[in-house]
Amino acid sequence: ELNGEKEEIKTVEYDKFLSANTPGKVTIYEKACNWAEGVFKIQVDGKNAEKLQKAIDNSHLQITPTGVMSFSVLGPLIFSFLCILLSLMFFGDVLFVVFFLFFGMAMMVVLQKVPIFIETTWRMKAGNQLVLAVFYIVTYMRHTSNLENALEFASNHLEVPISVDLKKVLWDVETQKFESVKA
């Protein structure tokens, strides 16, 4: 802990674990957030930053709350500016200008919540796989009574949402973040 804040230690082994066990491709949204953070950093207040960070961690996105906030402001500003410019050039009507201003403001609100939407989708997919995960664990444990091996078996035979989470649990036990799988 540093100044009352927990700092997560990341090692080369953990980076290898993440690259091997998380979905490899970076989405356009992640690229846009990382780009926006590099161009124009907008800090997030404590409560919202914590909420966004939790959603980002749970959905395994490669972004930061600052990147989310930066993109939610910068993206709609650029989009609105271009649309307003084009509408003035081709139509010359103020109605389009007002429409694109309001549309840009609405996009700002929606883009701030995208990590939370992605987390909700991730949880629903994982929830749909829970029955199959329990089946794999029970089936393995009937053969061999070892919970860690059963979790590894299930994580190797399930698809992305829940398999990543099960592998993360096993990683946390292996790195002694947790004493055992039972805890």
mmCIF file of N, CA and C in Angstrom, residues 27-165:
data_model
loop_
_atom_site.group_PDB
_atom_site.id
_atom_site.type_symbol
_atom_site.label_atom_id
_atom_site.label_comp_id
_atom_site.label_asym_id
_atom_site.label_seq_id
_atom_site.Cartn_x
_atom_site.Cartn_y
_atom_site.Cartn_z
ATOM 1 N N THR A 27 -10.565 -4.291 -29.169
ATOM 2 C CA THR A 27 -11.704 -3.773 -29.919
ATOM 3 C C THR A 27 -11.451 -2.335 -30.375
ATOM 4 N N ILE A 28 -12.278 -1.886 -31.296
ATOM 5 C CA ILE A 28 -12.192 -0.506 -31.776
ATOM 6 C C ILE A 28 -12.432 0.455 -30.616
ATOM 7 N N TYR A 29 -13.351 0.082 -29.732
ATOM 8 C CA TYR A 29 -13.642 0.928 -28.575
ATOM 9 C C TYR A 29 -12.404 1.094 -27.689
ATOM 10 N N GLU A 30 -11.685 -0.007 -27.448
ATOM 11 C CA GLU A 30 -10.469 0.071 -26.634
ATOM 12 C C GLU A 30 -9.410 0.936 -27.312
ATOM 13 N N LYS A 31 -9.249 0.775 -28.625
ATOM 14 C CA LYS A 31 -8.285 1.594 -29.357
ATOM 15 C C LYS A 31 -8.664 3.068 -29.277
ATOM 16 N N ALA A 32 -9.961 3.355 -29.418
ATOM 17 C CA ALA A 32 -10.429 4.747 -29.375
ATOM 18 C C ALA A 32 -10.210 5.355 -27.991
ATOM 19 N N CYS A 33 -10.483 4.588 -26.942
ATOM 20 C CA CYS A 33 -10.279 5.092 -25.575
ATOM 21 C C CYS A 33 -8.801 5.351 -25.306
ATOM 22 N N ASN A 34 -7.949 4.430 -25.717
ATOM 23 C CA ASN A 34 -6.512 4.616 -25.503
ATOM 24 C C ASN A 34 -5.977 5.800 -26.314
ATOM 25 N N TRP A 35 -6.490 5.973 -27.539
ATOM 26 C CA TRP A 35 -6.090 7.120 -28.345
ATOM 27 C C TRP A 35 -6.537 8.427 -27.699
ATOM 28 N N ALA A 36 -7.797 8.469 -27.265
ATOM 29 C CA ALA A 36 -8.344 9.690 -26.658
ATOM 30 C C ALA A 36 -7.601 10.050 -25.379
ATOM 31 N N GLU A 37 -7.212 9.030 -24.603
ATOM 32 C CA GLU A 37 -6.457 9.291 -23.381
ATOM 33 C C GLU A 37 -5.094 9.894 -23.697
ATOM 34 N N GLY A 38 -4.496 9.461 -24.786
ATOM 35 C CA GLY A 38 -3.211 10.014 -25.184
ATOM 36 C C GLY A 38 -3.314 11.444 -25.695
ATOM 37 N N VAL A 39 -4.454 11.795 -26.275
ATOM 38 C CA VAL A 39 -4.646 13.129 -26.841
ATOM 39 C C VAL A 39 -5.104 14.125 -25.790
ATOM 40 N N PHE A 40 -6.074 13.717 -24.971
ATOM 41 C CA PHE A 40 -6.748 14.664 -24.089
ATOM 42 C C PHE A 40 -7.219 13.924 -22.839
ATOM 43 N N LYS A 41 -6.493 14.061 -21.744
ATOM 44 C CA LYS A 41 -6.827 13.322 -20.522
ATOM 45 C C LYS A 41 -7.865 14.071 -19.692
ATOM 46 N N ILE A 42 -8.944 13.381 -19.387
ATOM 47 C CA ILE A 42 -9.976 13.920 -18.501
ATOM 48 C C ILE A 42 -10.074 12.983 -17.309
ATOM 49 N N GLN A 43 -9.756 13.482 -16.137
ATOM 50 C CA GLN A 43 -9.796 12.675 -14.925
ATOM 51 C C GLN A 43 -11.242 12.431 -14.497
ATOM 52 N N VAL A 44 -11.464 11.277 -13.889
ATOM 53 C CA VAL A 44 -12.787 10.888 -13.417
ATOM 54 C C VAL A 44 -12.806 11.049 -11.906
ATOM 55 N N ASP A 45 -13.937 11.500 -11.363
ATOM 56 C CA ASP A 45 -14.025 11.633 -9.906
ATOM 57 C C ASP A 45 -14.001 10.254 -9.241
ATOM 58 N N GLY A 46 -13.702 10.201 -7.959
ATOM 59 C CA GLY A 46 -13.445 8.967 -7.230
ATOM 60 C C GLY A 46 -14.516 7.903 -7.347
ATOM 61 N N LYS A 47 -15.775 8.267 -7.123
ATOM 62 C CA LYS A 47 -16.857 7.285 -7.132
ATOM 63 C C LYS A 47 -17.051 6.691 -8.528
ATOM 64 N N ASN A 48 -17.090 7.542 -9.537
ATOM 65 C CA ASN A 48 -17.264 7.062 -10.910
ATOM 66 C C ASN A 48 -16.041 6.297 -11.401
ATOM 67 N N ALA A 49 -14.850 6.732 -10.989
ATOM 68 C CA ALA A 49 -13.624 6.034 -11.395
ATOM 69 C C ALA A 49 -13.607 4.615 -10.843
ATOM 70 N N GLU A 50 -14.031 4.477 -9.596
ATOM 71 C CA GLU A 50 -14.075 3.149 -8.973
ATOM 72 C C GLU A 50 -15.091 2.252 -9.674
ATOM 73 N N LYS A 51 -16.242 2.802 -10.002
ATOM 74 C CA LYS A 51 -17.296 2.044 -10.681
ATOM 75 C C LYS A 51 -16.837 1.624 -12.078
ATOM 76 N N LEU A 52 -16.214 2.550 -12.804
ATOM 77 C CA LEU A 52 -15.711 2.232 -14.137
ATOM 78 C C LEU A 52 -14.578 1.214 -14.091
ATOM 79 N N GLN A 53 -13.668 1.372 -13.116
ATOM 80 C CA GLN A 53 -12.541 0.441 -13.010
ATOM 81 C C GLN A 53 -13.025 -0.974 -12.718
ATOM 82 N N LYS A 54 -14.046 -1.092 -11.878
ATOM 83 C CA LYS A 54 -14.608 -2.406 -11.574
ATOM 84 C C LYS A 54 -15.193 -3.039 -12.833
ATOM 85 N N ALA A 55 -15.927 -2.250 -13.613
ATOM 86 C CA ALA A 55 -16.509 -2.762 -14.857
ATOM 87 C C ALA A 55 -15.424 -3.139 -15.862
ATOM 88 N N ILE A 56 -14.382 -2.325 -15.945
ATOM 89 C CA ILE A 56 -13.264 -2.596 -16.860
ATOM 90 C C ILE A 56 -12.554 -3.885 -16.461
ATOM 91 N N ASP A 57 -12.299 -4.051 -15.166
ATOM 92 C CA ASP A 57 -11.621 -5.259 -14.689
ATOM 93 C C ASP A 57 -12.470 -6.499 -14.923
ATOM 94 N N ASN A 58 -13.759 -6.419 -14.626
ATOM 95 C CA ASN A 58 -14.636 -7.575 -14.771
ATOM 96 C C ASN A 58 -14.829 -8.000 -16.219
ATOM 97 N N SER A 59 -14.750 -7.046 -17.136
ATOM 98 C CA SER A 59 -14.929 -7.391 -18.542
ATOM 99 C C SER A 59 -13.605 -7.518 -19.293
ATOM 100 N N HIS A 60 -12.491 -7.416 -18.560
ATOM 101 C CA HIS A 60 -11.150 -7.639 -19.107
ATOM 102 C C HIS A 60 -10.828 -6.711 -20.278
ATOM 103 N N LEU A 61 -11.224 -5.444 -20.153
ATOM 104 C CA LEU A 61 -10.896 -4.451 -21.179
ATOM 105 C C LEU A 61 -9.510 -3.889 -20.919
ATOM 106 N N GLN A 62 -8.820 -3.497 -21.958
ATOM 107 C CA GLN A 62 -7.469 -2.939 -21.849
ATOM 108 C C GLN A 62 -7.529 -1.409 -21.943
ATOM 109 N N ILE A 63 -8.283 -0.795 -21.019
ATOM 110 C CA ILE A 63 -8.457 0.653 -20.991
ATOM 111 C C ILE A 63 -8.445 1.132 -19.544
ATOM 112 N N THR A 64 -8.492 2.447 -19.358
ATOM 113 C CA THR A 64 -8.547 3.037 -18.020
ATOM 114 C C THR A 64 -9.791 3.921 -17.927
ATOM 115 N N PRO A 65 -10.233 4.236 -16.714
ATOM 116 C CA PRO A 65 -11.368 5.163 -16.574
ATOM 117 C C PRO A 65 -11.087 6.523 -17.207
ATOM 118 N N THR A 66 -9.841 6.978 -17.150
ATOM 119 C CA THR A 66 -9.475 8.241 -17.789
ATOM 120 C C THR A 66 -9.664 8.157 -19.300
ATOM 121 N N GLY A 67 -9.306 7.021 -19.890
ATOM 122 C CA GLY A 67 -9.498 6.820 -21.328
ATOM 123 C C GLY A 67 -10.971 6.806 -21.704
ATOM 124 N N VAL A 68 -11.792 6.174 -20.860
ATOM 125 C CA VAL A 68 -13.234 6.138 -21.117
ATOM 126 C C VAL A 68 -13.797 7.552 -21.109
ATOM 127 N N MET A 69 -13.447 8.323 -20.085
ATOM 128 C CA MET A 69 -13.968 9.689 -19.968
ATOM 129 C C MET A 69 -13.444 10.569 -21.103
ATOM 130 N N SER A 70 -12.181 10.400 -21.451
ATOM 131 C CA SER A 70 -11.600 11.197 -22.539
ATOM 132 C C SER A 70 -12.307 10.917 -23.858
ATOM 133 N N PHE A 71 -12.546 9.641 -24.145
ATOM 134 C CA PHE A 71 -13.215 9.285 -25.394
ATOM 135 C C PHE A 71 -14.673 9.730 -25.390
ATOM 136 N N SER A 72 -15.320 9.655 -24.218
ATOM 137 C CA SER A 72 -16.732 10.043 -24.166
ATOM 138 C C SER A 72 -16.922 11.533 -24.405
ATOM 139 N N VAL A 73 -15.875 12.324 -24.243
ATOM 140 C CA VAL A 73 -15.962 13.757 -24.533
ATOM 141 C C VAL A 73 -15.385 14.051 -25.927
ATOM 142 N N LEU A 74 -14.204 13.523 -26.201
ATOM 143 C CA LEU A 74 -13.509 13.839 -27.447
ATOM 144 C C LEU A 74 -14.208 13.250 -28.672
ATOM 145 N N GLY A 75 -14.677 12.014 -28.579
ATOM 146 C CA GLY A 75 -15.339 11.359 -29.712
ATOM 147 C C GLY A 75 -16.567 12.117 -30.196
ATOM 148 N N PRO A 76 -17.527 12.395 -29.305
ATOM 149 C CA PRO A 76 -18.703 13.151 -29.741
ATOM 150 C C PRO A 76 -18.385 14.573 -30.206
ATOM 151 N N LEU A 77 -17.367 15.203 -29.613
ATOM 152 C CA LEU A 77 -17.002 16.547 -30.074
ATOM 153 C C LEU A 77 -16.522 16.515 -31.523
ATOM 154 N N ILE A 78 -15.660 15.573 -31.833
ATOM 155 C CA ILE A 78 -15.148 15.450 -33.205
ATOM 156 C C ILE A 78 -16.288 15.088 -34.161
ATOM 157 N N PHE A 79 -17.115 14.118 -33.750
ATOM 158 C CA PHE A 79 -18.245 13.697 -34.584
ATOM 159 C C PHE A 79 -19.202 14.863 -34.836
ATOM 160 N N SER A 80 -19.569 15.584 -33.789
ATOM 161 C CA SER A 80 -20.495 16.716 -33.927
ATOM 162 C C SER A 80 -19.902 17.809 -34.800
ATOM 163 N N PHE A 81 -18.638 18.108 -34.583
ATOM 164 C CA PHE A 81 -17.985 19.153 -35.380
ATOM 165 C C PHE A 81 -17.996 18.804 -36.863
ATOM 166 N N LEU A 82 -17.632 17.563 -37.183
ATOM 167 C CA LEU A 82 -17.616 17.147 -38.588
ATOM 168 C C LEU A 82 -19.015 17.158 -39.195
ATOM 169 N N CYS A 83 -19.988 16.664 -38.460
ATOM 170 C CA CYS A 83 -21.359 16.629 -38.977
ATOM 171 C C CYS A 83 -21.921 18.033 -39.145
ATOM 172 N N ILE A 84 -21.635 18.912 -38.208
ATOM 173 C CA ILE A 84 -22.098 20.298 -38.314
ATOM 174 C C ILE A 84 -21.445 20.973 -39.514
ATOM 175 N N LEU A 85 -20.160 20.750 -39.679
ATOM 176 C CA LEU A 85 -19.439 21.327 -40.807
ATOM 177 C C LEU A 85 -20.018 20.846 -42.137
ATOM 178 N N LEU A 86 -20.259 19.540 -42.239
ATOM 179 C CA LEU A 86 -20.820 18.980 -43.475
ATOM 180 C C LEU A 86 -22.244 19.468 -43.717
ATOM 181 N N SER A 87 -23.049 19.562 -42.664
ATOM 182 C CA SER A 87 -24.431 20.012 -42.848
ATOM 183 C C SER A 87 -24.490 21.477 -43.254
ATOM 184 N N LEU A 88 -23.581 22.286 -42.732
ATOM 185 C CA LEU A 88 -23.549 23.695 -43.146
ATOM 186 C C LEU A 88 -23.080 23.839 -44.589
ATOM 187 N N MET A 89 -22.133 22.983 -44.986
ATOM 188 C CA MET A 89 -21.622 23.049 -46.356
ATOM 189 C C MET A 89 -22.682 22.613 -47.372
ATOM 190 N N PHE A 90 -23.409 21.535 -47.072
ATOM 191 C CA PHE A 90 -24.326 20.971 -48.058
ATOM 192 C C PHE A 90 -25.763 21.460 -47.917
ATOM 193 N N PHE A 91 -26.204 21.705 -46.694
ATOM 194 C CA PHE A 91 -27.605 22.068 -46.500
ATOM 195 C C PHE A 91 -27.786 23.521 -46.059
ATOM 196 N N GLY A 92 -26.860 24.050 -45.292
ATOM 197 C CA GLY A 92 -26.955 25.416 -44.814
ATOM 198 C C GLY A 92 -28.107 25.645 -43.857
ATOM 199 N N ASP A 93 -28.580 24.586 -43.226
ATOM 200 C CA ASP A 93 -29.745 24.678 -42.339
ATOM 201 C C ASP A 93 -29.309 24.588 -40.876
ATOM 202 N N VAL A 94 -29.842 25.471 -40.063
ATOM 203 C CA VAL A 94 -29.503 25.508 -38.646
ATOM 204 C C VAL A 94 -30.122 24.319 -37.895
ATOM 205 N N LEU A 95 -31.201 23.764 -38.437
ATOM 206 C CA LEU A 95 -31.856 22.623 -37.799
ATOM 207 C C LEU A 95 -30.881 21.448 -37.655
ATOM 208 N N PHE A 96 -30.096 21.183 -38.683
ATOM 209 C CA PHE A 96 -29.112 20.100 -38.613
ATOM 210 C C PHE A 96 -28.034 20.399 -37.571
ATOM 211 N N VAL A 97 -27.651 21.645 -37.470
ATOM 212 C CA VAL A 97 -26.634 22.043 -36.490
ATOM 213 C C VAL A 97 -27.135 21.755 -35.075
ATOM 214 N N VAL A 98 -28.365 22.155 -34.787
ATOM 215 C CA VAL A 98 -28.958 21.920 -33.460
ATOM 216 C C VAL A 98 -29.105 20.423 -33.205
ATOM 217 N N PHE A 99 -29.536 19.675 -34.219
ATOM 218 C CA PHE A 99 -29.685 18.227 -34.073
ATOM 219 C C PHE A 99 -28.357 17.566 -33.718
ATOM 220 N N PHE A 100 -27.299 17.903 -34.443
ATOM 221 C CA PHE A 100 -26.003 17.276 -34.190
ATOM 222 C C PHE A 100 -25.398 17.717 -32.859
ATOM 223 N N LEU A 101 -25.698 18.911 -32.389
ATOM 224 C CA LEU A 101 -25.246 19.334 -31.059
ATOM 225 C C LEU A 101 -25.899 18.488 -29.967
ATOM 226 N N PHE A 102 -27.214 18.303 -30.079
ATOM 227 C CA PHE A 102 -27.914 17.486 -29.084
ATOM 228 C C PHE A 102 -27.512 16.011 -29.181
ATOM 229 N N PHE A 103 -27.328 15.540 -30.407
ATOM 230 C CA PHE A 103 -26.902 14.158 -30.600
ATOM 231 C C PHE A 103 -25.522 13.922 -29.981
ATOM 232 N N GLY A 104 -24.623 14.875 -30.157
ATOM 233 C CA GLY A 104 -23.282 14.772 -29.565
ATOM 234 C C GLY A 104 -23.330 14.754 -28.043
ATOM 235 N N MET A 105 -24.185 15.576 -27.447
ATOM 236 C CA MET A 105 -24.316 15.574 -25.984
ATOM 237 C C MET A 105 -24.870 14.250 -25.485
ATOM 238 N N ALA A 106 -25.837 13.689 -26.217
ATOM 239 C CA ALA A 106 -26.397 12.393 -25.820
ATOM 240 C C ALA A 106 -25.343 11.294 -25.942
ATOM 241 N N MET A 107 -24.504 11.371 -26.981
ATOM 242 C CA MET A 107 -23.434 10.377 -27.154
ATOM 243 C C MET A 107 -22.446 10.417 -25.990
ATOM 244 N N MET A 108 -22.193 11.599 -25.434
ATOM 245 C CA MET A 108 -21.268 11.722 -24.306
ATOM 246 C C MET A 108 -21.738 10.894 -23.121
ATOM 247 N N VAL A 109 -23.023 10.952 -22.846
ATOM 248 C CA VAL A 109 -23.581 10.207 -21.714
ATOM 249 C C VAL A 109 -23.506 8.703 -21.974
ATOM 250 N N VAL A 110 -23.864 8.302 -23.183
ATOM 251 C CA VAL A 110 -23.876 6.876 -23.520
ATOM 252 C C VAL A 110 -22.457 6.299 -23.515
ATOM 253 N N LEU A 111 -21.496 7.008 -24.084
ATOM 254 C CA LEU A 111 -20.125 6.489 -24.169
ATOM 255 C C LEU A 111 -19.461 6.357 -22.796
ATOM 256 N N GLN A 112 -19.909 7.119 -21.810
ATOM 257 C CA GLN A 112 -19.365 6.978 -20.457
ATOM 258 C C GLN A 112 -19.792 5.664 -19.816
ATOM 259 N N LYS A 113 -20.887 5.093 -20.294
ATOM 260 C CA LYS A 113 -21.433 3.880 -19.694
ATOM 261 C C LYS A 113 -21.126 2.605 -20.477
ATOM 262 N N VAL A 114 -20.388 2.702 -21.559
ATOM 263 C CA VAL A 114 -20.087 1.525 -22.384
ATOM 264 C C VAL A 114 -19.389 0.417 -21.592
ATOM 265 N N PRO A 115 -18.372 0.692 -20.743
ATOM 266 C CA PRO A 115 -17.774 -0.405 -19.983
ATOM 267 C C PRO A 115 -18.778 -1.123 -19.074
ATOM 268 N N ILE A 116 -19.744 -0.406 -18.550
ATOM 269 C CA ILE A 116 -20.760 -1.025 -17.699
ATOM 270 C C ILE A 116 -21.673 -1.913 -18.544
ATOM 271 N N PHE A 117 -22.009 -1.485 -19.765
ATOM 272 C CA PHE A 117 -22.802 -2.316 -20.673
ATOM 273 C C PHE A 117 -22.036 -3.573 -21.067
ATOM 274 N N ILE A 118 -20.754 -3.421 -21.348
ATOM 275 C CA ILE A 118 -19.923 -4.573 -21.718
ATOM 276 C C ILE A 118 -19.826 -5.548 -20.548
ATOM 277 N N GLU A 119 -19.663 -5.018 -19.322
ATOM 278 C CA GLU A 119 -19.604 -5.876 -18.145
ATOM 279 C C GLU A 119 -20.903 -6.648 -17.968
ATOM 280 N N THR A 120 -22.029 -5.996 -18.174
ATOM 281 C CA THR A 120 -23.329 -6.659 -18.044
ATOM 282 C C THR A 120 -23.463 -7.782 -19.064
ATOM 283 N N THR A 121 -23.037 -7.531 -20.286
ATOM 284 C CA THR A 121 -23.071 -8.563 -21.329
ATOM 285 C C THR A 121 -22.162 -9.731 -20.962
ATOM 286 N N TRP A 122 -20.970 -9.413 -20.445
ATOM 287 C CA TRP A 122 -20.005 -10.439 -20.032
ATOM 288 C C TRP A 122 -20.607 -11.316 -18.937
ATOM 289 N N ARG A 123 -21.256 -10.683 -17.968
ATOM 290 C CA ARG A 123 -21.868 -11.430 -16.864
ATOM 291 C C ARG A 123 -23.005 -12.317 -17.347
ATOM 292 N N MET A 124 -23.804 -11.821 -18.285
ATOM 293 C CA MET A 124 -24.907 -12.638 -18.802
ATOM 294 C C MET A 124 -24.380 -13.857 -19.541
ATOM 295 N N LYS A 125 -23.324 -13.673 -20.344
ATOM 296 C CA LYS A 125 -22.734 -14.814 -21.050
ATOM 297 C C LYS A 125 -22.170 -15.824 -20.054
ATOM 298 N N ALA A 126 -21.489 -15.326 -19.027
ATOM 299 C CA ALA A 126 -20.921 -16.221 -18.021
ATOM 300 C C ALA A 126 -22.027 -16.930 -17.252
ATOM 301 N N GLY A 127 -23.102 -16.228 -16.939
ATOM 302 C CA GLY A 127 -24.230 -16.833 -16.230
ATOM 303 C C GLY A 127 -24.865 -17.957 -17.028
ATOM 304 N N ASN A 128 -24.907 -17.791 -18.345
ATOM 305 C CA ASN A 128 -25.464 -18.834 -19.203
ATOM 306 C C ASN A 128 -24.584 -20.085 -19.205
ATOM 307 N N GLN A 129 -23.312 -19.940 -18.893
ATOM 308 C CA GLN A 129 -22.397 -21.077 -18.906
ATOM 309 C C GLN A 129 -22.248 -21.737 -17.541
ATOM 310 N N LEU A 130 -22.867 -21.184 -16.512
ATOM 311 C CA LEU A 130 -22.673 -21.714 -15.161
ATOM 312 C C LEU A 130 -23.124 -23.160 -15.015
ATOM 313 N N VAL A 131 -24.256 -23.510 -15.601
ATOM 314 C CA VAL A 131 -24.754 -24.888 -15.484
ATOM 315 C C VAL A 131 -23.753 -25.858 -16.089
ATOM 316 N N LEU A 132 -23.224 -25.499 -17.255
ATOM 317 C CA LEU A 132 -22.231 -26.354 -17.897
ATOM 318 C C LEU A 132 -20.943 -26.424 -17.072
ATOM 319 N N ALA A 133 -20.557 -25.308 -16.457
ATOM 320 C CA ALA A 133 -19.356 -25.292 -15.609
ATOM 321 C C ALA A 133 -19.538 -26.218 -14.411
ATOM 322 N N VAL A 134 -20.685 -26.139 -13.763
ATOM 323 C CA VAL A 134 -20.956 -27.022 -12.615
ATOM 324 C C VAL A 134 -20.952 -28.476 -13.073
ATOM 325 N N PHE A 135 -21.514 -28.752 -14.244
ATOM 326 C CA PHE A 135 -21.505 -30.107 -14.771
ATOM 327 C C PHE A 135 -20.083 -30.628 -14.956
ATOM 328 N N TYR A 136 -19.208 -29.815 -15.555
ATOM 329 C CA TYR A 136 -17.821 -30.223 -15.756
ATOM 330 C C TYR A 136 -17.105 -30.450 -14.424
ATOM 331 N N ILE A 137 -17.332 -29.581 -13.472
ATOM 332 C CA ILE A 137 -16.673 -29.715 -12.163
ATOM 333 C C ILE A 137 -17.141 -30.975 -11.454
ATOM 334 N N VAL A 138 -18.442 -31.203 -11.434
ATOM 335 C CA VAL A 138 -18.991 -32.393 -10.763
ATOM 336 C C VAL A 138 -18.522 -33.660 -11.458
ATOM 337 N N THR A 139 -18.537 -33.649 -12.778
ATOM 338 C CA THR A 139 -18.096 -34.824 -13.528
ATOM 339 C C THR A 139 -16.636 -35.145 -13.225
ATOM 340 N N TYR A 140 -15.790 -34.140 -13.207
ATOM 341 C CA TYR A 140 -14.378 -34.364 -12.922
ATOM 342 C C TYR A 140 -14.183 -34.838 -11.483
ATOM 343 N N MET A 141 -14.930 -34.258 -10.555
ATOM 344 C CA MET A 141 -14.748 -34.611 -9.142
ATOM 345 C C MET A 141 -15.269 -36.008 -8.830
ATOM 346 N N ARG A 142 -16.184 -36.510 -9.634
ATOM 347 C CA ARG A 142 -16.614 -37.906 -9.438
ATOM 348 C C ARG A 142 -15.475 -38.849 -9.804
ATOM 349 N N HIS A 143 -14.645 -38.426 -10.720
ATOM 350 C CA HIS A 143 -13.506 -39.225 -11.146
ATOM 351 C C HIS A 143 -12.335 -39.038 -10.182
ATOM 352 N N THR A 144 -11.985 -37.781 -9.885
ATOM 353 C CA THR A 144 -10.860 -37.460 -9.017
ATOM 354 C C THR A 144 -11.285 -36.337 -8.087
ATOM 355 N N SER A 145 -11.125 -36.538 -6.798
ATOM 356 C CA SER A 145 -11.568 -35.546 -5.818
ATOM 357 C C SER A 145 -10.529 -34.450 -5.617
ATOM 358 N N ASN A 146 -10.408 -33.567 -6.584
ATOM 359 C CA ASN A 146 -9.489 -32.441 -6.470
ATOM 360 C C ASN A 146 -10.156 -31.231 -7.110
ATOM 361 N N LEU A 147 -10.518 -30.258 -6.281
ATOM 362 C CA LEU A 147 -11.266 -29.103 -6.755
ATOM 363 C C LEU A 147 -10.454 -28.240 -7.720
ATOM 364 N N GLU A 148 -9.165 -28.027 -7.425
ATOM 365 C CA GLU A 148 -8.337 -27.226 -8.313
ATOM 366 C C GLU A 148 -8.254 -27.851 -9.709
ATOM 367 N N ASN A 149 -8.042 -29.160 -9.754
ATOM 368 C CA ASN A 149 -7.982 -29.841 -11.055
ATOM 369 C C ASN A 149 -9.336 -29.807 -11.759
ATOM 370 N N ALA A 150 -10.411 -29.901 -10.990
ATOM 371 C CA ALA A 150 -11.744 -29.835 -11.582
ATOM 372 C C ALA A 150 -11.995 -28.461 -12.197
ATOM 373 N N LEU A 151 -11.550 -27.403 -11.516
ATOM 374 C CA LEU A 151 -11.702 -26.063 -12.067
ATOM 375 C C LEU A 151 -10.862 -25.887 -13.332
ATOM 376 N N GLU A 152 -9.673 -26.447 -13.313
ATOM 377 C CA GLU A 152 -8.820 -26.363 -14.499
ATOM 378 C C GLU A 152 -9.453 -27.117 -15.667
ATOM 379 N N PHE A 153 -10.011 -28.284 -15.385
ATOM 380 C CA PHE A 153 -10.696 -29.063 -16.410
ATOM 381 C C PHE A 153 -11.866 -28.271 -16.992
ATOM 382 N N ALA A 154 -12.664 -27.682 -16.114
ATOM 383 C CA ALA A 154 -13.815 -26.902 -16.576
ATOM 384 C C ALA A 154 -13.354 -25.691 -17.391
ATOM 385 N N SER A 155 -12.322 -25.007 -16.927
ATOM 386 C CA SER A 155 -11.861 -23.812 -17.644
ATOM 387 C C SER A 155 -11.286 -24.165 -19.015
ATOM 388 N N ASN A 156 -10.729 -25.357 -19.155
ATOM 389 C CA ASN A 156 -10.183 -25.779 -20.447
ATOM 390 C C ASN A 156 -11.273 -26.199 -21.435
ATOM 391 N N HIS A 157 -12.455 -26.545 -20.913
ATOM 392 C CA HIS A 157 -13.521 -27.036 -21.781
ATOM 393 C C HIS A 157 -14.669 -26.042 -21.975
ATOM 394 N N LEU A 158 -14.586 -24.902 -21.340
ATOM 395 C CA LEU A 158 -15.618 -23.879 -21.497
ATOM 396 C C LEU A 158 -15.116 -22.774 -22.417
ATOM 397 N N GLU A 159 -16.045 -21.952 -22.868
ATOM 398 C CA GLU A 159 -15.677 -20.856 -23.756
ATOM 399 C C GLU A 159 -15.372 -19.599 -22.959
ATOM 400 N N VAL A 160 -15.057 -18.533 -23.668
ATOM 401 C CA VAL A 160 -14.422 -17.340 -23.132
ATOM 402 C C VAL A 160 -15.007 -16.736 -21.856
ATOM 403 N N PRO A 161 -16.198 -16.359 -21.699
ATOM 404 C CA PRO A 161 -16.473 -15.572 -20.491
ATOM 405 C C PRO A 161 -16.109 -16.273 -19.196
ATOM 406 N N ILE A 162 -16.592 -17.466 -19.004
ATOM 407 C CA ILE A 162 -16.374 -18.094 -17.699
ATOM 408 C C ILE A 162 -15.023 -18.785 -17.608
ATOM 409 N N SER A 163 -14.485 -19.224 -18.737
ATOM 410 C CA SER A 163 -13.179 -19.888 -18.691
ATOM 411 C C SER A 163 -12.095 -18.924 -18.230
ATOM 412 N N VAL A 164 -12.169 -17.676 -18.672
ATOM 413 C CA VAL A 164 -11.184 -16.673 -18.252
ATOM 414 C C VAL A 164 -11.279 -16.428 -16.756
ATOM 415 N N ASP A 165 -12.503 -16.350 -16.240
ATOM 416 C CA ASP A 165 -12.683 -16.115 -14.811
ATOM 417 C C ASP A 165 -12.191 -17.291 -13.971
#
